[in-house]
Amino acid sequence: MREGKGERRTDPAGAAQGPRTLADTMLGLLRSPDPGSLLAAAMDGCLARTGARAGTVYLLQDDGWLRLAKGLGLSEELLATVRLIPPEADLPPVEAVRTRRPVHIRAEEYRGRYPRAQLPPEPTAFGCLPLLVDGRCLGTLAVQLPGTEPLPRSGQRELELIAATCAHRLDHLLAQGAGSEDARLDQALRLLQGRSRAARLELAMANAEIGSFDWDFASGRVIGDERLCRIFGIGPHHYDEGAETFFRAIHPDDRVRVNRLVRESVDTGVYRAQYRIARPDGAERWIDASGKVVPDSHGRPAGMLGVVQDRTEQHAREAGSAARQQFVLDLSRALSEVLSVQAMVEKVFDIVLPGLGGLATALYLREERGLRLAGSRGPAGREARRPDWLARPDHALPRDPQGEHPLFLGSRAELIRRLPHHGPPPESVHAAALLPLTVEGEPVGLWMICYAEPREFTADVQVAHTAAAGLLAQSLARARQFESRRRQLNELQHLMLPRRVPGAPGIETVVRYVPAAEGLYVGGNWYDVLPMPDGRVVLAIGDVQGHSAEAAAVMGQLRTAMRAQAKPGPPVDELLALGNRTLCELDTELLATCCLVELDPSRSALTAVRAGHPPPLLLRPDGRVRELAVPAGLPLGAFADTGYPALTGALAPGEVLLLFTDGMREPPGGGPEETFAELRTALVRWAHGDVPLGTLADRAVASALSHDTYDDLAVLLVHRTG
């Protein structure tokens, strides 16, 4: 190390350098009142003691980068290029920080040691020292020596002494909150490793409302910050630091689970739990807590460090999102089960209001005239003030008010502004969603949901509405197509049945036919009344197996054949046998049931046969009802040579004979007892002249029609008038 006489010298830029003696350098460092003067004194001392050309001080940021804090002997252009050094750079300051050791290097070693580094303009040696305080590295102090050889050992020791003194004095000044008037240096000081990271972490925890705690297992004390107390609704000055205070706040339904997770964390070392708390003010909040178990010197669990965050709002959003997804799934399942527009409308009303939290909903169907109100529903499934203020008195909208896209109106003011031509909405409506129902680009209707309060239609809320509208549109189009197809098939079936029931002396006849409640149920039910030339009347009722166009076609052929075979006037047992052979000869595997009754009004006589069909019921004016004990025969089409035994009896004046297909007993829980009960009540009223015979026929099918699903049903009612 070159010794001088204590004189001062200047750097190439003309700046005065520090004192030449080591003692003066140490005193200058220790007396520096702020980081700026400290780093200047350190640079002056290093350059004066080493005769170096230039020097720099870099401070270590919390992300591992080195930021220039002080530079002497270097041009501003060069300082700008080395202002920041990444942690992976191939340079002496990075090596000093990484190894926590001084780096002294000859000029001839530089290229081989740092092959990727940019070389200085001329060969030079370097000395680079880490600024260490108790093992922590604050940065580096580097000098570019005038020659090609590093400092001797004594010079290196002096340089290390300057760096160590500078590091400890800088750490002390920073602990006192000292800053610098130099903006570049002040920023570098704020980004020192650990200091800005802790400050940013504190800021992030404050913004996210995250509280921290330190729990000592032995004493049971929990030291928490102000945010932790605020989350649990505890005043910081009233907090007793007891762990039991927090456990008492846990919701009773979650307490056992949280205690179990705490016990498990002692073994795993990690604690994570989500639970509800009940705050002293009565508010219920959702908490997300996590922590790490801290061992003592013997490795035994001594406590836990952790954080707690209030996740109530996020939990509410997640619960709302899950509810909306479940709503769409429920609506999809419900709509997949319905095959009529009216049934679909009812399903929508039952699911939409609770699913979307709406006040009321309305469904419009597009027809040639425009949009027609198909139905509306108010709160809790009751008919309330209908949300149809958009419609004229005939419930036809003159135009689609929102075009092709959904319209979400979150307030009454927006409703009035966006729909100015339709008048103000009802006082109870403060928001609405109008959703066009389209299938493959073709409009099929409009769906409207009204809300009692102003509403924010967030993106996920709009998605739920739009998805439900898509499901509804598909179901609506399917239901209308199905109803059209069913109407056509029912018309076909009606064409195969008698257009009118012929009259006969001494009897009054009423028929009822009801198609199935659901499905494309074109059944094989038929009935017939055949007057004979000699005054006898043959009553026929039957049912071809299955529900299809084939069943209807077989029914038509069988009925036509039996009408033709009845004209010569054979006994009913032979007529039924002829029908059996006819069905056996048809190209079908379907079977049929049938019941034939021959009435001779002049003698009040009857003869009945049946082929696998329910026996007729005999209704007396006094309310008694009984089945006729007609012998059972095999269904038609089973065996060609089957015979059918007959029952002979009488039908007295005033009595009623009821022939029906099995659809009348099809509903679950139904049977003769229930059917008879309905019939007795109606029969007594009919016998007293209170109701016509047609009403009695309606009562006969009432039990079947009372169920949501039922088979097709034919009823033939014959009154012996005398």
XYZ file of C-alpha atoms in Angstrom:
722
model
C 0.000 0.000 0.000
C 1.393 3.360 -0.967
C 1.834 5.700 1.994
C 1.396 9.437 1.414
C 1.977 12.637 3.367
C -1.678 13.249 4.163
C -2.270 15.518 1.181
C -5.595 15.333 -0.762
C -5.794 14.504 -4.465
C -8.422 14.715 -7.175
C -10.019 12.073 -9.377
C -10.010 12.399 -13.162
C -13.261 14.401 -12.966
C -11.693 16.829 -10.531
C -13.500 15.668 -7.383
C -11.525 15.928 -4.183
C -10.473 12.631 -2.641
C -10.526 11.735 1.028
C -7.693 11.696 3.623
C -4.646 9.521 2.955
C -4.203 7.969 6.426
C -6.191 4.878 7.491
C -7.117 6.493 10.832
C -8.611 9.514 9.099
C -10.594 7.165 6.824
C -12.009 5.243 9.815
C -12.937 8.453 11.629
C -14.654 9.760 8.502
C -16.724 6.589 8.208
C -17.751 6.541 11.858
C -18.674 10.251 11.851
C -20.766 10.121 8.661
C -24.259 11.410 9.563
C -26.128 9.821 6.639
C -25.726 7.015 4.079
C -24.740 9.423 1.292
C -21.755 10.912 3.156
C -20.856 7.435 4.453
C -20.528 5.896 0.984
C -18.657 8.985 -0.252
C -16.183 8.681 2.628
C -15.741 4.977 1.930
C -15.019 5.593 -1.751
C -12.633 8.456 -0.969
C -10.752 6.329 1.543
C -10.489 3.320 -0.762
C -9.218 5.338 -3.720
C -6.787 7.286 -1.518
C -5.418 4.162 0.202
C -5.091 2.122 -3.012
C -4.411 4.735 -5.647
C -7.261 3.162 -7.596
C -8.594 4.693 -10.803
C -12.293 4.182 -9.996
C -14.581 2.623 -7.448
C -18.195 1.612 -7.005
C -20.587 0.649 -4.227
C -23.481 -1.662 -5.087
C -26.326 -2.437 -2.680
C -28.117 -5.799 -2.783
C -31.845 -5.612 -3.582
C -34.312 -8.051 -2.069
C -34.752 -9.715 -5.489
C -31.012 -10.513 -5.757
C -30.060 -7.728 -8.174
C -27.203 -5.326 -7.399
C -28.092 -1.621 -7.695
C -25.410 1.084 -8.073
C -25.357 3.382 -5.018
C -22.059 5.272 -5.489
C -19.479 5.542 -8.233
C -16.245 7.536 -8.571
C -13.844 7.794 -11.486
C -16.381 6.530 -14.053
C -18.193 8.507 -16.725
C -21.947 9.007 -16.529
C -22.386 6.982 -19.719
C -20.582 4.009 -18.210
C -22.423 4.333 -14.899
C -25.733 4.202 -16.775
C -24.781 0.867 -18.377
C -23.811 -0.759 -15.045
C -26.591 0.742 -12.913
C -28.145 -2.724 -12.328
C -26.370 -6.089 -12.278
C -28.493 -9.272 -12.414
C -27.751 -12.087 -9.952
C -26.607 -14.416 -12.755
C -24.079 -11.921 -14.235
C -20.476 -13.083 -14.738
C -18.770 -10.255 -12.782
C -16.590 -9.869 -9.638
C -19.285 -8.021 -7.545
C -21.751 -10.882 -8.101
C -19.134 -13.443 -7.067
C -18.334 -11.466 -3.883
C -22.039 -11.366 -2.930
C -22.585 -15.040 -3.738
C -19.501 -16.351 -1.892
C -19.533 -13.733 0.905
C -15.744 -13.478 0.358
C -13.423 -10.776 -1.010
C -12.445 -11.138 -4.671
C -8.914 -9.958 -5.684
C -7.962 -10.706 -9.289
C -5.065 -10.031 -11.647
C -5.645 -8.463 -15.017
C -4.382 -11.550 -16.846
C -6.862 -13.771 -14.945
C -9.910 -11.682 -15.738
C -10.740 -13.122 -19.153
C -10.395 -16.755 -18.055
C -12.357 -16.251 -14.832
C -15.188 -14.160 -16.316
C -15.368 -15.169 -19.987
C -18.763 -13.585 -20.573
C -17.893 -10.259 -18.910
C -17.142 -7.121 -20.909
C -13.423 -6.250 -20.511
C -12.288 -2.808 -19.375
C -10.534 -0.630 -22.029
C -7.088 -1.662 -20.760
C -5.815 -4.528 -18.574
C -6.369 -3.804 -14.886
C -6.616 -5.609 -11.539
C -9.712 -5.548 -9.316
C -10.535 -5.709 -5.648
C -14.147 -6.431 -4.680
C -15.346 -6.799 -1.073
C -18.774 -7.847 0.292
C -20.409 -5.482 2.807
C -21.213 -7.969 5.593
C -23.037 -7.465 8.893
C -23.421 -10.619 11.005
C -23.452 -12.784 7.920
C -25.923 -10.562 6.068
C -24.686 -9.041 2.834
C -25.722 -5.451 2.155
C -23.835 -5.142 -1.110
C -20.271 -4.813 -2.451
C -17.458 -2.282 -2.542
C -15.182 -2.570 -5.615
C -12.046 -0.709 -6.837
C -10.337 -0.767 -10.213
C -6.595 -0.727 -9.511
C -4.069 1.270 -11.618
C -1.857 -1.730 -12.349
C -2.293 -5.312 -13.444
C -1.511 -6.876 -10.046
C -3.829 -7.040 -7.024
C -3.065 -5.329 -3.741
C -0.587 -6.932 -1.366
C -1.916 -8.687 1.700
C -1.579 -5.598 3.923
C -3.465 -3.486 1.408
C -6.212 -6.091 1.134
C -6.605 -6.098 4.930
C -6.979 -2.294 4.970
C -9.591 -2.495 2.212
C -11.491 -5.188 4.122
C -11.408 -2.999 7.245
C -12.899 -0.062 5.316
C -15.632 -2.308 3.861
C -16.513 -3.844 7.254
C -16.686 -0.447 8.977
C -18.792 0.960 6.135
C -21.209 -2.016 6.326
C -21.780 -1.764 10.085
C -22.187 2.028 9.995
C -24.644 1.732 7.054
C -26.679 -0.901 8.902
C -26.813 1.377 11.974
C -27.924 4.397 9.954
C -30.634 2.381 8.215
C -31.884 1.056 11.547
C -32.253 4.711 12.650
C -34.387 5.370 9.545
C -31.784 7.510 7.837
C -32.196 8.277 4.158
C -30.382 10.206 1.465
C -31.108 13.322 -0.537
C -29.659 11.562 -3.592
C -32.747 9.999 -5.281
C -30.746 7.158 -6.851
C -29.035 6.287 -3.579
C -32.263 6.615 -1.587
C -34.021 4.109 -3.867
C -31.119 1.696 -3.546
C -31.305 1.971 0.238
C -35.061 1.200 0.242
C -34.486 -1.931 -1.819
C -31.871 -3.407 0.486
C -32.384 -7.173 0.945
C -35.006 -7.937 3.591
C -36.011 -4.344 4.240
C -38.232 -3.576 1.238
C -39.428 -7.180 1.135
C -40.689 -6.890 4.704
C -42.287 -3.529 3.937
C -44.025 -4.859 0.814
C -45.172 -7.946 2.701
C -46.622 -5.747 5.420
C -48.386 -3.629 2.803
C -49.765 -6.711 1.018
C -51.063 -8.173 4.272
C -52.726 -4.874 5.136
C -54.398 -4.564 1.737
C -55.560 -8.191 1.790
C -56.646 -7.890 5.426
C -54.327 -10.691 6.553
C -53.526 -10.956 10.235
C -50.563 -12.787 11.732
C -50.139 -14.676 14.992
C -47.422 -16.264 17.124
C -48.814 -19.052 19.314
C -46.743 -20.417 22.223
C -47.957 -23.950 23.031
C -46.562 -24.050 26.575
C -48.217 -20.874 27.849
C -51.196 -20.874 25.495
C -50.519 -17.247 24.623
C -51.252 -16.047 21.106
C -49.579 -12.788 20.149
C -51.516 -11.335 17.244
C -51.306 -8.114 15.310
C -54.016 -5.482 15.047
C -55.409 -6.994 11.829
C -55.930 -10.367 13.522
C -57.938 -8.708 16.286
C -59.960 -6.750 13.746
C -60.815 -9.919 11.772
C -62.130 -11.614 14.933
C -63.915 -8.463 16.071
C -61.741 -8.054 19.179
C -60.528 -4.657 20.339
C -56.686 -4.675 20.480
C -56.729 -3.142 23.955
C -59.176 -5.757 25.252
C -57.380 -8.787 23.813
C -56.188 -11.149 26.568
C -53.718 -13.055 24.297
C -55.411 -16.343 25.182
C -55.703 -19.080 22.553
C -59.104 -19.995 23.977
C -60.405 -16.574 22.940
C -59.973 -17.551 19.292
C -61.271 -21.104 19.700
C -64.448 -19.832 21.351
C -65.112 -17.686 18.287
C -65.132 -20.724 15.949
C -68.582 -21.750 14.750
C -69.835 -24.759 16.785
C -70.291 -26.828 13.612
C -66.617 -26.295 12.665
C -64.962 -26.467 16.077
C -64.340 -30.228 16.182
C -62.796 -30.226 12.711
C -60.496 -27.270 13.474
C -59.312 -28.890 16.713
C -58.507 -32.060 14.776
C -56.498 -30.119 12.189
C -54.528 -28.374 14.950
C -53.653 -31.725 16.551
C -52.589 -33.146 13.200
C -50.360 -30.122 12.520
C -48.216 -31.008 15.546
C -47.191 -34.175 13.664
C -47.107 -32.787 10.122
C -45.648 -29.379 10.950
C -48.175 -27.638 8.719
C -51.583 -26.203 9.631
C -54.296 -25.234 7.140
C -58.005 -24.755 7.851
C -61.085 -22.991 6.541
C -63.856 -22.351 9.032
C -66.539 -19.939 10.184
C -66.358 -17.638 13.174
C -69.081 -15.812 15.094
C -67.859 -12.346 16.032
C -69.032 -10.515 19.154
C -71.189 -8.220 16.986
C -73.099 -11.285 15.707
C -71.551 -11.290 12.221
C -70.565 -14.650 10.755
C -67.317 -14.665 8.762
C -65.359 -17.250 6.796
C -61.704 -17.603 7.817
C -58.740 -19.079 5.935
C -55.897 -19.880 8.361
C -52.464 -21.414 7.771
C -49.393 -21.825 9.876
C -46.104 -23.610 10.464
C -45.156 -25.401 13.665
C -41.909 -24.083 15.204
C -39.719 -26.592 17.140
C -37.638 -25.858 20.236
C -33.917 -26.547 20.594
C -34.664 -30.257 21.103
C -36.848 -30.528 18.004
C -40.121 -30.689 19.935
C -43.142 -28.590 18.802
C -42.978 -25.334 20.729
C -45.405 -23.086 18.924
C -46.893 -21.989 15.644
C -46.400 -19.009 13.389
C -49.260 -18.316 11.019
C -51.554 -15.977 9.197
C -55.339 -15.574 9.073
C -57.372 -14.027 6.257
C -61.020 -13.036 6.107
C -62.402 -14.877 3.017
C -66.095 -14.107 3.563
C -66.589 -12.194 0.343
C -64.662 -14.711 -1.741
C -66.569 -17.580 -0.109
C -69.840 -15.836 -0.927
C -68.745 -15.430 -4.542
C -67.711 -19.088 -4.753
C -70.954 -20.221 -3.126
C -72.914 -18.047 -5.528
C -71.022 -19.452 -8.498
C -71.623 -23.029 -7.299
C -75.317 -22.261 -6.771
C -75.587 -20.857 -10.287
C -73.921 -23.932 -11.750
C -76.253 -26.182 -9.777
C -79.195 -24.107 -10.956
C -78.231 -24.647 -14.608
C -77.803 -28.394 -13.996
C -81.174 -28.640 -12.217
C -82.856 -26.711 -15.001
C -81.228 -28.936 -17.633
C -82.421 -32.108 -15.898
C -85.899 -30.725 -15.367
C -86.322 -29.576 -18.953
C -85.062 -32.871 -20.361
C -88.043 -34.629 -18.759
C -90.863 -32.504 -20.185
C -92.458 -32.959 -23.573
C -95.092 -30.233 -23.639
C -94.893 -26.461 -23.616
C -97.180 -26.109 -20.598
C -95.235 -28.662 -18.559
C -92.017 -26.885 -19.505
C -93.444 -23.532 -18.410
C -94.371 -24.985 -15.014
C -90.879 -26.474 -14.586
C -89.324 -23.097 -15.390
C -91.505 -21.369 -12.809
C -90.648 -23.953 -10.144
C -86.881 -23.656 -10.680
C -86.112 -20.165 -11.975
C -87.341 -18.005 -9.116
C -85.441 -19.826 -6.326
C -82.465 -20.511 -8.591
C -81.881 -16.932 -9.727
C -83.430 -15.180 -6.745
C -85.977 -13.417 -8.901
C -89.218 -11.702 -7.875
C -91.180 -12.906 -10.902
C -90.665 -14.435 -14.310
C -92.569 -14.504 -17.576
C -92.274 -16.557 -20.728
C -93.314 -15.340 -24.169
C -93.645 -17.561 -27.243
C -93.029 -16.266 -30.722
C -95.938 -16.714 -33.064
C -96.938 -15.214 -36.390
C -98.414 -12.113 -34.713
C -95.396 -11.553 -32.496
C -94.655 -12.561 -28.923
C -97.481 -14.084 -26.901
C -97.394 -14.356 -23.111
C -97.434 -18.080 -22.332
C -97.404 -17.660 -18.557
C -95.972 -15.763 -15.608
C -95.303 -16.454 -11.972
C -94.852 -14.218 -8.948
C -93.108 -14.667 -5.582
C -92.946 -18.112 -3.953
C -94.824 -19.737 -6.798
C -98.003 -17.685 -6.256
C -99.691 -15.767 -9.031
C -98.714 -12.190 -8.261
C -98.760 -8.995 -10.227
C -97.595 -10.375 -13.504
C -94.398 -8.946 -15.051
C -96.073 -8.393 -18.406
C -96.149 -4.601 -18.598
C -94.391 -4.954 -21.966
C -97.480 -6.665 -23.409
C -100.680 -5.227 -24.788
C -103.996 -6.374 -23.236
C -104.098 -9.283 -25.682
C -100.649 -10.329 -24.384
C -98.973 -9.864 -27.749
C -95.763 -7.847 -27.933
C -95.529 -5.671 -31.013
C -91.813 -6.286 -31.285
C -88.910 -7.925 -29.598
C -87.747 -5.144 -27.214
C -84.102 -6.157 -27.014
C -83.270 -7.533 -30.448
C -81.030 -10.564 -30.713
C -78.916 -10.093 -27.588
C -79.666 -10.436 -23.861
C -80.561 -7.234 -22.098
C -79.553 -6.846 -18.429
C -81.137 -3.837 -16.739
C -79.884 -3.309 -13.201
C -82.150 -0.476 -11.997
C -85.595 1.061 -12.499
C -84.013 4.087 -14.147
C -82.312 1.832 -16.673
C -85.550 -0.090 -17.261
C -87.414 3.117 -18.051
C -84.570 4.489 -20.179
C -84.007 1.352 -22.263
C -87.712 0.532 -22.696
C -89.281 3.976 -23.120
C -92.195 2.866 -25.309
C -93.626 0.295 -22.902
C -94.429 2.427 -19.891
C -92.942 2.236 -16.375
C -92.573 -1.212 -14.790
C -94.584 -2.167 -11.679
C -93.428 -0.503 -8.468
C -92.102 -3.817 -7.135
C -89.711 -4.316 -10.079
C -86.262 -2.694 -9.782
C -84.190 -4.783 -12.210
C -84.792 -7.248 -15.014
C -83.099 -9.558 -17.480
C -84.658 -10.003 -20.924
C -83.275 -13.045 -22.698
C -84.077 -13.924 -26.311
C -84.738 -17.599 -26.904
C -83.188 -18.690 -30.190
C -82.421 -22.059 -31.765
C -79.945 -22.134 -34.637
C -80.409 -18.420 -35.123
C -84.200 -18.628 -35.251
C -86.141 -16.831 -32.462
C -88.630 -19.002 -30.597
C -89.518 -16.742 -27.688
C -88.492 -14.331 -24.952
C -87.782 -15.006 -21.298
C -87.928 -12.283 -18.658
C -86.851 -12.413 -15.009
C -87.696 -9.484 -12.712
C -85.978 -8.585 -9.442
C -87.236 -6.713 -6.396
C -83.960 -4.883 -5.771
C -81.378 -3.161 -7.986
C -78.951 -5.810 -9.165
C -75.403 -5.957 -10.481
C -75.310 -8.393 -13.379
C -71.698 -9.540 -13.118
C -70.081 -11.616 -15.844
C -70.747 -14.959 -14.133
C -74.351 -13.958 -13.364
C -74.873 -13.109 -17.028
C -73.358 -16.447 -18.040
C -75.821 -18.312 -15.778
C -78.764 -16.399 -17.267
C -77.578 -16.949 -20.823
C -76.923 -20.665 -20.269
C -80.391 -21.126 -18.779
C -81.920 -19.256 -21.724
C -80.107 -21.569 -24.142
C -81.456 -24.645 -22.360
C -84.941 -23.162 -22.295
C -84.849 -22.322 -25.998
C -83.786 -25.856 -26.954
C -86.448 -27.375 -24.712
C -89.110 -25.019 -26.022
C -88.331 -25.874 -29.638
C -88.289 -29.587 -28.808
C -91.592 -29.385 -26.917
C -93.341 -27.503 -29.711
C -92.063 -29.963 -32.306
C -93.147 -32.849 -30.107
C -96.607 -31.398 -29.572
C -97.020 -30.930 -33.316
C -96.012 -34.529 -33.967
C -98.235 -35.810 -31.185
C -101.174 -33.795 -32.452
C -100.770 -35.342 -35.884
C -100.649 -38.875 -34.480
C -103.627 -38.278 -32.195
C -105.586 -36.996 -35.166
C -104.647 -40.186 -37.013
C -105.863 -42.285 -34.105
C -109.140 -40.376 -33.837
C -109.742 -40.971 -37.531
C -109.629 -44.712 -36.836
C -112.271 -44.467 -34.103
C -116.015 -44.053 -34.731
C -116.887 -40.512 -35.710
C -120.219 -40.911 -33.894
C -121.831 -43.494 -31.653
C -125.075 -44.819 -33.215
C -128.171 -44.834 -31.061
C -130.335 -47.873 -30.279
C -133.821 -48.265 -28.741
C -133.803 -48.842 -24.986
C -130.210 -47.728 -24.303
C -128.285 -44.484 -23.872
C -124.573 -44.593 -24.776
C -121.692 -42.221 -23.896
C -118.006 -42.662 -24.825
C -114.840 -40.946 -23.646
C -111.368 -41.225 -25.141
C -108.311 -39.548 -23.541
C -104.831 -39.756 -25.104
C -101.843 -40.496 -22.897
C -100.483 -37.704 -20.707
C -96.902 -37.828 -21.967
C -94.864 -39.121 -24.822
C -95.785 -39.932 -28.390
C -98.319 -42.362 -26.990
C -100.453 -43.335 -29.964
C -102.137 -46.246 -28.300
C -104.240 -49.080 -29.677
C -107.388 -48.325 -27.664
C -110.677 -48.549 -29.524
C -114.399 -48.787 -28.900
C -117.437 -49.509 -31.047
C -121.231 -49.735 -30.835
C -122.759 -52.069 -33.482
C -126.605 -52.140 -33.815
C -127.867 -55.421 -35.289
C -130.885 -55.697 -37.643
C -132.868 -57.721 -35.067
C -132.555 -54.990 -32.392
C -129.580 -56.426 -30.560
C -126.566 -54.156 -29.877
C -122.927 -55.335 -29.698
C -120.616 -53.225 -27.539
C -116.883 -53.572 -28.221
C -113.844 -52.164 -26.415
C -110.217 -53.199 -26.846
C -106.552 -52.284 -26.596
C -103.723 -53.308 -28.918
C -100.429 -53.892 -27.139
C -97.932 -51.026 -27.210
C -97.959 -47.296 -27.916
C -96.849 -46.635 -31.455
C -98.020 -45.952 -34.973
C -97.961 -49.727 -35.564
C -100.314 -50.276 -32.597
C -102.703 -47.676 -34.005
C -102.561 -49.281 -37.458
C -103.225 -52.775 -36.072
C -106.083 -51.349 -34.027
C -107.641 -49.862 -37.163
C -107.392 -53.124 -39.084
C -108.766 -55.227 -36.224
C -111.671 -52.882 -35.552
C -112.614 -52.748 -39.247
C -112.435 -56.544 -39.578
C -114.592 -57.137 -36.503
C -117.215 -54.654 -37.727
C -117.417 -56.541 -41.000
C -117.560 -59.930 -39.236
C -120.357 -58.696 -36.906
C -122.821 -57.862 -39.729
C -124.000 -61.494 -40.290
C -124.915 -61.559 -36.598
C -122.778 -64.358 -35.052
C -122.831 -64.810 -31.263
C -120.273 -62.645 -29.459
C -118.105 -65.637 -28.501
C -117.762 -66.563 -32.187
C -117.206 -62.925 -33.123
C -114.338 -62.716 -30.625
C -112.837 -65.938 -32.018
C -113.036 -64.468 -35.539
C -111.209 -61.384 -34.321
C -108.527 -63.583 -32.756
C -107.930 -65.417 -36.062
C -107.834 -62.078 -37.896
C -105.070 -60.769 -35.630
C -103.127 -64.033 -35.921
C -103.173 -63.660 -39.701
C -101.923 -60.061 -39.677
C -98.186 -59.439 -40.170
C -97.537 -58.345 -36.592
C -96.331 -59.719 -33.297
C -98.582 -57.413 -31.292
C -101.317 -58.838 -29.065
C -104.636 -57.245 -28.189
C -107.194 -57.403 -25.412
C -110.899 -57.080 -26.058
C -114.290 -57.259 -24.365
C -117.571 -57.780 -26.243
C -121.032 -57.381 -24.724
C -124.232 -58.244 -26.593
C -127.361 -56.500 -25.308
C -130.952 -57.436 -26.178
C -132.981 -54.490 -24.808
C -136.268 -56.211 -25.555
C -135.434 -58.992 -23.080
C -132.983 -57.040 -20.815
C -130.481 -59.815 -21.604
C -126.693 -59.542 -21.987
C -123.942 -61.892 -23.083
C -120.278 -60.973 -22.404
C -116.911 -62.418 -23.427
C -113.402 -61.092 -22.926
C -109.897 -61.820 -24.177
C -107.392 -60.710 -21.542
C -109.346 -57.494 -20.970
C -110.615 -56.017 -17.677
C -114.198 -57.194 -16.955
C -117.044 -54.663 -17.277
C -118.484 -52.944 -14.223
C -122.190 -53.014 -13.392
C -123.433 -49.826 -11.710
C -126.771 -49.861 -9.896
C -128.786 -46.704 -9.146
C -128.426 -47.287 -5.378
C -124.648 -46.789 -5.629
C -123.567 -50.427 -5.658
C -120.808 -51.314 -8.120
C -119.546 -54.780 -9.005
C -117.453 -56.477 -11.628
C -119.190 -58.899 -13.999
C -117.665 -62.344 -13.586
C -116.904 -62.779 -17.278
C -114.604 -65.800 -17.830
C -111.081 -64.735 -18.756
C -109.724 -65.722 -22.140
C -106.300 -65.440 -23.778
C -105.441 -62.161 -25.530
C -106.149 -61.930 -29.225
C -103.294 -63.033 -31.443
C -101.868 -65.595 -29.026
C -103.246 -68.839 -30.562
C -105.459 -69.104 -33.641
C -107.765 -71.829 -32.283
C -108.528 -70.192 -28.926
C -112.129 -70.314 -27.713
C -113.861 -67.771 -25.440
C -116.517 -68.844 -22.870
C -119.390 -66.439 -22.383
C -121.285 -65.023 -19.389
C -125.029 -64.574 -19.714
C -127.035 -62.294 -17.511
C -129.363 -59.308 -17.479
C -129.130 -55.523 -17.580
C -132.197 -54.208 -15.774
C -133.740 -50.810 -16.514
C -131.848 -48.033 -14.712
C -128.588 -50.003 -14.521
C -125.396 -48.829 -16.178
C -122.732 -50.961 -17.801
C -119.183 -49.570 -17.864
C -116.576 -50.939 -20.292
C -113.076 -49.469 -20.112
C -109.446 -50.058 -21.079
C -106.774 -50.665 -18.459
C -105.687 -47.016 -18.478
C -108.369 -46.336 -15.861
C -106.481 -48.513 -13.344
C -102.989 -47.617 -14.504
C -102.052 -44.844 -12.038
C -99.938 -45.910 -9.027
C -102.122 -46.673 -6.024
C -105.250 -46.973 -8.181
C -107.495 -50.032 -8.341
C -111.093 -51.201 -8.194
C -111.673 -49.807 -4.702
C -110.576 -46.291 -5.654
C -112.406 -46.494 -8.970
C -115.589 -47.763 -7.318
C -115.476 -44.985 -4.722
C -115.374 -42.347 -7.443
C -118.125 -44.072 -9.363
C -120.437 -44.575 -6.357
C -120.404 -40.879 -5.556
C -121.134 -39.912 -9.142
C -123.698 -42.688 -9.605
C -125.814 -41.632 -6.631
C -125.867 -38.042 -7.894
C -126.745 -39.274 -11.399
C -129.537 -41.508 -10.081
C -131.116 -38.498 -8.356
C -130.981 -36.553 -11.597
C -128.296 -34.145 -10.388
C -125.805 -34.889 -13.186
C -126.165 -36.138 -16.780
C -124.750 -39.447 -17.998
C -121.824 -37.613 -19.589
C -120.756 -36.383 -16.168
C -120.827 -39.952 -14.936
C -118.477 -40.863 -17.785
C -116.198 -37.978 -16.801
C -116.093 -39.295 -13.220
C -115.081 -42.669 -14.573
C -111.865 -41.203 -16.020
C -111.255 -38.594 -13.280
C -108.943 -40.786 -11.204
C -106.704 -41.453 -14.187
C -106.624 -37.803 -15.235
C -105.646 -36.718 -11.718
C -102.126 -38.130 -12.186
C -99.278 -36.437 -14.009
C -98.770 -39.477 -16.238
C -101.348 -41.959 -17.414
C -101.936 -44.408 -20.214
C -104.416 -43.679 -22.994
C -107.933 -44.443 -21.868
C -111.220 -45.397 -23.541
C -114.517 -45.595 -21.658
C -117.872 -46.885 -22.977
C -120.872 -46.203 -20.725
C -124.294 -47.784 -21.513
C -127.488 -46.928 -19.605
C -130.491 -49.295 -19.855
C -133.380 -46.874 -20.173
C -136.183 -49.460 -20.430
